[in-house]
């Protein structure tokens, strides 16, 4: 992994700023609109790229997941999901469009398989991915040494909530 990715040019800064504003607004709207705070439980699956939210054992919201990438804390690295051959195809969604966007615009952060872990750079990469793929929200899950990052799409209220 190239530790010296040149991502700090003005074009990148502008893309990140716009993506950050968009992601924050959409994330807040998703949480507010669907009541995703308080006593909400969730289940997710990479095999079928689905996430469900429930309250009191009743599912009220479903969505589709696209895995963005993962952080390995022991290796201090980020790996894009499109570069991770061990992932189920379903959870990759359209993530290759993020790589293509990086290649077309000379953003090595997006077009190289990974980079040295930096929390701010991971946040920037996640938000730009959310913007490129028009996600409704972002989701992260931490397990042991790994942090998984997802986009949330196609949210649908179930009949119990309608």
Backbone as numpy.savetxt, mean C-alpha at the origin, in Angstrom:
# Nx Ny Nz CAx CAy CAz Cx Cy Cz
20.77 -4.13 -3.55 19.93 -2.95 -3.55 20.81 -1.72 -3.55
20.43 -0.76 -4.34 21.19 0.48 -4.45 20.81 1.41 -3.31
21.78 1.69 -2.44 21.51 2.56 -1.30 21.52 4.03 -1.67
21.96 4.36 -2.86 22.11 5.75 -3.25 21.09 6.16 -4.32
19.87 5.74 -4.17 18.85 6.09 -5.15 18.66 7.60 -5.18
18.69 8.16 -6.37 18.48 9.60 -6.51 17.00 9.85 -6.67
16.36 10.15 -5.56 14.92 10.34 -5.55 14.55 11.74 -5.12
15.53 12.57 -4.91 15.24 13.86 -4.29 15.21 15.02 -5.28
14.99 14.74 -6.55 14.88 15.84 -7.51 13.48 16.45 -7.45
13.31 17.62 -8.01 12.06 18.36 -7.86 10.86 17.60 -8.41
11.03 16.86 -9.49 9.92 16.08 -10.03 9.39 15.09 -9.02
10.30 14.41 -8.33 9.90 13.44 -7.31 9.19 14.16 -6.16
9.76 15.28 -5.72 9.16 16.03 -4.62 7.73 16.45 -4.94
7.49 16.89 -6.16 6.15 17.32 -6.56 5.17 16.13 -6.58
5.63 15.01 -7.11 4.79 13.81 -7.16 4.45 13.35 -5.75
5.44 13.36 -4.86 5.21 12.93 -3.48 4.24 13.87 -2.77
4.41 15.16 -2.94 3.53 16.13 -2.28 2.08 15.92 -2.71
1.86 15.80 -4.01 0.50 15.58 -4.51 -0.05 14.24 -4.01
0.76 13.20 -4.04 0.33 11.88 -3.59 0.02 11.88 -2.09
0.85 12.58 -1.32 0.65 12.64 0.14 -0.69 13.32 0.46
-0.98 14.43 -0.20 -2.24 15.14 0.05 -3.42 14.26 -0.33
-3.32 13.61 -1.46 -4.40 12.74 -1.93 -4.59 11.56 -0.99
-3.50 10.91 -0.60 -3.59 9.74 0.28 -4.18 10.10 1.64
-3.75 11.22 2.20 -4.29 11.62 3.51 -5.79 11.88 3.43
-6.21 12.58 2.39 -7.64 12.88 2.24 -8.45 11.61 2.04
-7.96 10.72 1.18 -8.69 9.48 0.91 -8.72 8.56 2.13
-7.61 8.51 2.86 -7.54 7.66 4.05 -8.54 8.15 5.09
-8.56 9.45 5.32 -9.49 10.02 6.30 -10.93 9.77 5.88
-11.22 9.93 4.60 -12.57 9.69 4.09 -12.96 8.23 4.27
-12.03 7.31 3.97 -12.31 5.89 4.11 -12.64 5.55 5.56
-11.84 6.02 6.49 -12.06 5.73 7.91 -13.38 6.32 8.39
-13.64 7.57 8.00 -14.87 8.23 8.44 -16.11 7.62 7.78
-16.07 7.47 6.48 -17.24 6.99 5.73 -17.67 5.59 6.14
-16.69 4.72 6.41 -17.01 3.34 6.71 -16.89 2.99 8.19
-16.61 3.97 9.03 -16.54 3.72 10.47 -15.45 2.76 10.88
-14.24 2.96 10.33 -13.14 2.03 10.60 -12.31 2.44 11.80
-12.97 2.77 12.89 -12.26 3.07 14.13 -13.03 2.44 15.28
-12.42 2.44 16.43 -13.09 1.87 17.60 -12.98 0.36 17.64
-14.11 -0.29 17.84 -14.15 -1.74 18.08 -14.25 -2.56 16.79
-13.53 -2.15 15.77 -13.58 -2.83 14.48 -12.51 -3.92 14.42
-12.92 -5.11 13.94 -11.98 -6.19 13.70 -11.81 -6.34 12.19
-10.72 -6.97 11.78 -10.51 -7.19 10.36 -9.82 -8.52 10.14
-10.00 -9.05 8.95 -9.31 -10.25 8.49 -8.87 -9.98 7.06
-7.72 -10.50 6.73 -7.23 -10.29 5.37 -6.55 -11.55 4.88
-6.46 -11.65 3.56 -5.85 -12.81 2.94 -5.09 -12.38 1.70
-3.84 -12.80 1.62 -3.08 -12.54 0.40 -3.48 -13.50 -0.70
-3.93 -14.70 -0.34 -4.29 -15.70 -1.35 -5.42 -15.23 -2.26
-6.43 -14.58 -1.68 -7.52 -14.08 -2.51 -7.56 -12.55 -2.57
-6.56 -11.90 -1.99 -6.42 -10.44 -2.04 -7.65 -9.72 -1.49
-8.17 -10.20 -0.39 -9.38 -9.64 0.20 -9.14 -9.21 1.64
-9.89 -8.19 2.04 -9.92 -7.76 3.43 -11.38 -7.54 3.81
-11.73 -7.95 5.03 -13.08 -7.72 5.53 -12.99 -7.07 6.90
-13.94 -6.20 7.19 -14.03 -5.56 8.49 -15.35 -6.00 9.12
-15.31 -6.22 10.44 -16.51 -6.64 11.15 -16.59 -5.92 12.49
-17.79 -5.95 13.00 -18.07 -5.41 14.33 -19.05 -6.38 14.98
-18.77 -6.78 16.21 -19.61 -7.75 16.92 -19.82 -9.03 16.10
-18.79 -9.45 15.39 -18.85 -10.69 14.62 -19.57 -10.59 13.29
-20.05 -9.41 12.92 -20.78 -9.23 11.66 -19.95 -8.42 10.68
-19.68 -9.03 9.53 -18.92 -8.33 8.48 -19.77 -7.19 7.94
-19.18 -6.00 7.86 -19.91 -4.86 7.30 -19.22 -4.22 6.10
-17.97 -4.63 5.82 -17.26 -4.01 4.72 -16.24 -4.98 4.14
-16.17 -5.03 2.82 -15.16 -5.85 2.16 -14.39 -4.98 1.17
-13.17 -5.41 0.87 -12.36 -4.70 -0.09 -11.32 -5.61 -0.71
-10.69 -5.09 -1.75 -9.64 -5.81 -2.45 -8.30 -5.22 -2.04
-7.32 -6.08 -1.85 -5.97 -5.66 -1.46 -5.00 -5.79 -2.63
-4.08 -4.85 -2.71 -2.91 -4.96 -3.57 -1.71 -4.78 -2.66
-0.84 -5.75 -2.64 0.36 -5.61 -1.82 1.33 -4.66 -2.52
1.80 -3.67 -1.78 2.76 -2.71 -2.33 4.17 -3.25 -2.17
4.49 -3.64 -0.95 5.83 -4.12 -0.67 5.98 -4.48 0.79
7.22 -4.78 1.18 7.47 -5.19 2.55 8.78 -4.62 3.05
8.82 -4.44 4.36 10.03 -3.99 5.05 10.55 -5.16 5.86
11.84 -5.42 5.73 12.52 -6.37 6.60 13.36 -5.54 7.56
13.02 -5.59 8.84 13.76 -4.79 9.82 15.15 -5.36 10.08
15.28 -6.68 10.04 16.61 -7.27 10.27 17.57 -6.95 9.13
17.05 -6.89 7.90 17.89 -6.57 6.76 17.88 -5.08 6.43
17.03 -4.33 7.16 16.90 -2.89 6.93 16.66 -2.59 5.45
15.63 -3.26 4.89 15.38 -3.12 3.46 13.89 -3.08 3.14
13.58 -2.46 2.01 12.25 -2.44 1.40 12.33 -3.29 0.13
11.30 -4.11 -0.11 11.20 -4.89 -1.33 9.82 -4.66 -1.92
9.79 -4.21 -3.18 8.52 -4.04 -3.87 7.87 -5.40 -4.10
6.57 -5.46 -4.01 5.87 -6.72 -4.21 6.08 -7.26 -5.62
6.20 -6.37 -6.62 6.40 -6.85 -7.99 7.73 -7.58 -8.15
8.64 -7.39 -7.20 9.94 -8.07 -7.25 9.99 -9.29 -6.34
8.89 -9.61 -5.67 8.84 -10.71 -4.72 8.12 -11.90 -5.35
8.88 -12.87 -5.81 8.32 -14.01 -6.53 7.52 -14.97 -5.64
7.60 -14.81 -4.33 6.90 -15.73 -3.43 5.45 -15.34 -3.17
5.00 -14.21 -3.68 3.64 -13.74 -3.40 2.61 -14.33 -4.35
1.39 -14.57 -3.85 0.32 -15.03 -4.73 0.00 -13.97 -5.78
-0.29 -14.37 -6.99 -0.57 -13.44 -8.08 -1.74 -12.50 -7.76
-2.74 -13.02 -7.06 -3.94 -12.21 -6.78 -3.61 -10.93 -6.02
-2.68 -11.00 -5.08 -2.40 -9.85 -4.23 -1.51 -8.81 -4.93
-0.97 -9.14 -6.09 -0.14 -8.19 -6.83 -0.97 -7.17 -7.59
-2.21 -7.50 -7.90 -3.07 -6.55 -8.60 -2.35 -5.93 -9.78
-2.39 -4.61 -9.86 -1.75 -3.86 -10.95 -0.45 -3.20 -10.51
0.25 -3.77 -9.53 1.44 -3.14 -8.97 2.52 -2.87 -10.02
2.53 -3.62 -11.10 3.55 -3.36 -12.13 3.39 -1.98 -12.75
2.19 -1.39 -12.68 2.00 -0.03 -13.18 2.83 0.98 -12.37
3.05 0.69 -11.10 3.89 1.58 -10.28 5.33 1.52 -10.78
5.82 0.32 -11.04 7.17 0.18 -11.59 7.27 0.89 -12.94
6.29 0.71 -13.80 6.29 1.37 -15.11 6.28 2.89 -14.98
5.49 3.40 -14.04 5.45 4.84 -13.79 6.84 5.33 -13.38
7.51 4.57 -12.53 8.87 4.91 -12.12 9.84 4.90 -13.28
9.73 3.90 -14.14 10.62 3.81 -15.30 10.37 4.97 -16.26
9.12 5.27 -16.54 8.77 6.33 -17.49 9.17 7.72 -17.01
9.22 7.91 -15.68 9.50 9.22 -15.12 10.86 9.32 -14.44
11.67 8.28 -14.58 13.01 8.24 -13.99 12.98 8.41 -12.47
12.11 7.61 -11.82 12.04 7.56 -10.36 12.55 6.19 -9.91
13.86 6.07 -9.65 14.41 4.76 -9.31 13.81 4.15 -8.04
13.27 4.97 -7.16 12.62 4.45 -5.96 11.50 3.49 -6.34
10.83 3.79 -7.43 9.69 2.98 -7.87 10.08 1.86 -8.83
11.18 2.03 -9.54 11.50 1.10 -10.61 12.58 0.08 -10.27
13.24 0.22 -9.14 14.23 -0.77 -8.70 13.55 -1.72 -7.72
14.00 -2.96 -7.64 13.33 -3.94 -6.78 13.23 -3.55 -5.31
14.18 -2.78 -4.82 14.15 -2.40 -3.42 15.15 -1.32 -3.11
15.19 -0.96 -1.83 16.13 0.05 -1.37 16.36 -0.11 0.12
17.40 0.53 0.62 17.71 0.51 2.05 16.55 1.16 2.80
16.14 0.53 3.89 15.00 1.01 4.65 15.21 2.41 5.19
14.28 3.27 4.89 14.20 4.62 5.42 12.71 4.89 5.59
12.24 5.14 6.81 10.79 5.29 7.03 10.14 6.34 6.14
10.82 7.46 5.93 10.24 8.51 5.10 10.15 8.08 3.64
11.16 7.41 3.15 11.15 6.95 1.77 10.10 5.86 1.56
9.92 4.99 2.54 8.86 3.98 2.46 7.50 4.68 2.41
7.31 5.68 3.26 6.04 6.42 3.26 5.80 7.08 1.90
6.82 7.68 1.34 6.69 8.32 0.03 6.34 7.29 -1.04
7.03 6.16 -1.04 6.78 5.12 -2.04 5.34 4.60 -1.92
4.87 4.40 -0.70 3.50 3.91 -0.47 2.47 4.90 -1.01
2.68 6.18 -0.72 1.70 7.18 -1.13 1.68 7.37 -2.64
2.85 7.33 -3.26 2.89 7.43 -4.72 2.23 6.21 -5.35
2.47 5.03 -4.79 1.81 3.82 -5.29 0.29 3.95 -5.17
-0.18 4.48 -4.04 -1.61 4.67 -3.84 -2.19 5.62 -4.88
-1.45 6.64 -5.21 -1.90 7.60 -6.21 -1.92 6.99 -7.61
-0.83 6.31 -7.97 -0.74 5.71 -9.30 -1.86 4.69 -9.51
-2.19 3.91 -8.48 -3.20 2.87 -8.60 -4.58 3.28 -8.11
-4.75 4.58 -7.82 -6.05 5.13 -7.45 -6.70 4.36 -6.30
-5.92 4.11 -5.25 -6.41 3.35 -4.10 -7.33 4.19 -3.22
-8.24 3.50 -2.56 -9.12 4.16 -1.61 -8.43 4.37 -0.27
-7.42 3.53 0.01 -6.74 3.65 1.28 -5.47 2.82 1.32
-4.77 2.95 2.42 -3.53 2.21 2.69 -3.74 1.34 3.91
-3.04 0.20 3.94 -3.14 -0.71 5.07 -1.75 -1.28 5.33
-1.40 -1.45 6.58 -0.11 -2.07 6.93 -0.34 -3.11 8.01
0.48 -4.13 7.99 0.41 -5.21 8.98 1.83 -5.58 9.37
2.10 -5.61 10.67 3.43 -5.97 11.16 3.40 -7.35 11.79
4.44 -8.15 11.47 4.58 -9.49 12.02 6.06 -9.74 12.24
6.43 -10.04 13.46 7.81 -10.34 13.79 8.76 -9.28 13.21
9.55 -9.69 12.23 10.58 -8.84 11.64 10.12 -8.12 10.37
8.88 -8.38 9.95 8.42 -7.89 8.66 7.21 -6.97 8.82
7.18 -5.97 7.97 6.02 -5.08 7.89 5.52 -5.15 6.45
4.24 -5.51 6.29 3.64 -5.63 4.97 2.80 -4.39 4.69
2.85 -3.91 3.45 2.12 -2.70 3.07 1.19 -3.00 1.91
-0.06 -2.54 2.05 -1.10 -2.83 1.08 -1.84 -1.56 0.67
-2.47 -1.64 -0.50 -3.45 -0.67 -0.95 -4.82 -1.32 -0.80
-5.83 -0.52 -0.52 -7.20 -1.00 -0.39 -8.01 -0.40 -1.54
-8.76 -1.27 -2.23 -9.59 -0.86 -3.37 -10.98 -1.47 -3.25
-11.89 -0.93 -4.05 -13.20 -1.54 -4.28 -13.96 -1.87 -3.00
-14.04 -0.89 -2.10 -14.76 -1.12 -0.84 -16.26 -1.22 -1.09
-16.86 -2.24 -0.45 -18.29 -2.50 -0.61 -18.89 -2.77 0.77
-19.95 -2.04 1.12 -20.68 -2.32 2.33 -21.49 -3.58 2.13
-21.56 -4.42 3.14 -22.35 -5.64 3.04 -23.81 -5.34 3.36
-24.65 -6.31 3.11 -26.10 -6.14 3.30 -26.44 -5.79 4.75
-25.64 -6.29 5.71 -25.95 -6.03 7.11 -25.84 -4.55 7.45
-25.04 -3.82 6.70 -24.82 -2.39 7.01 -25.70 -1.50 6.14
-26.16 -2.03 5.00 -26.94 -1.22 4.06 -28.28 -0.82 4.61
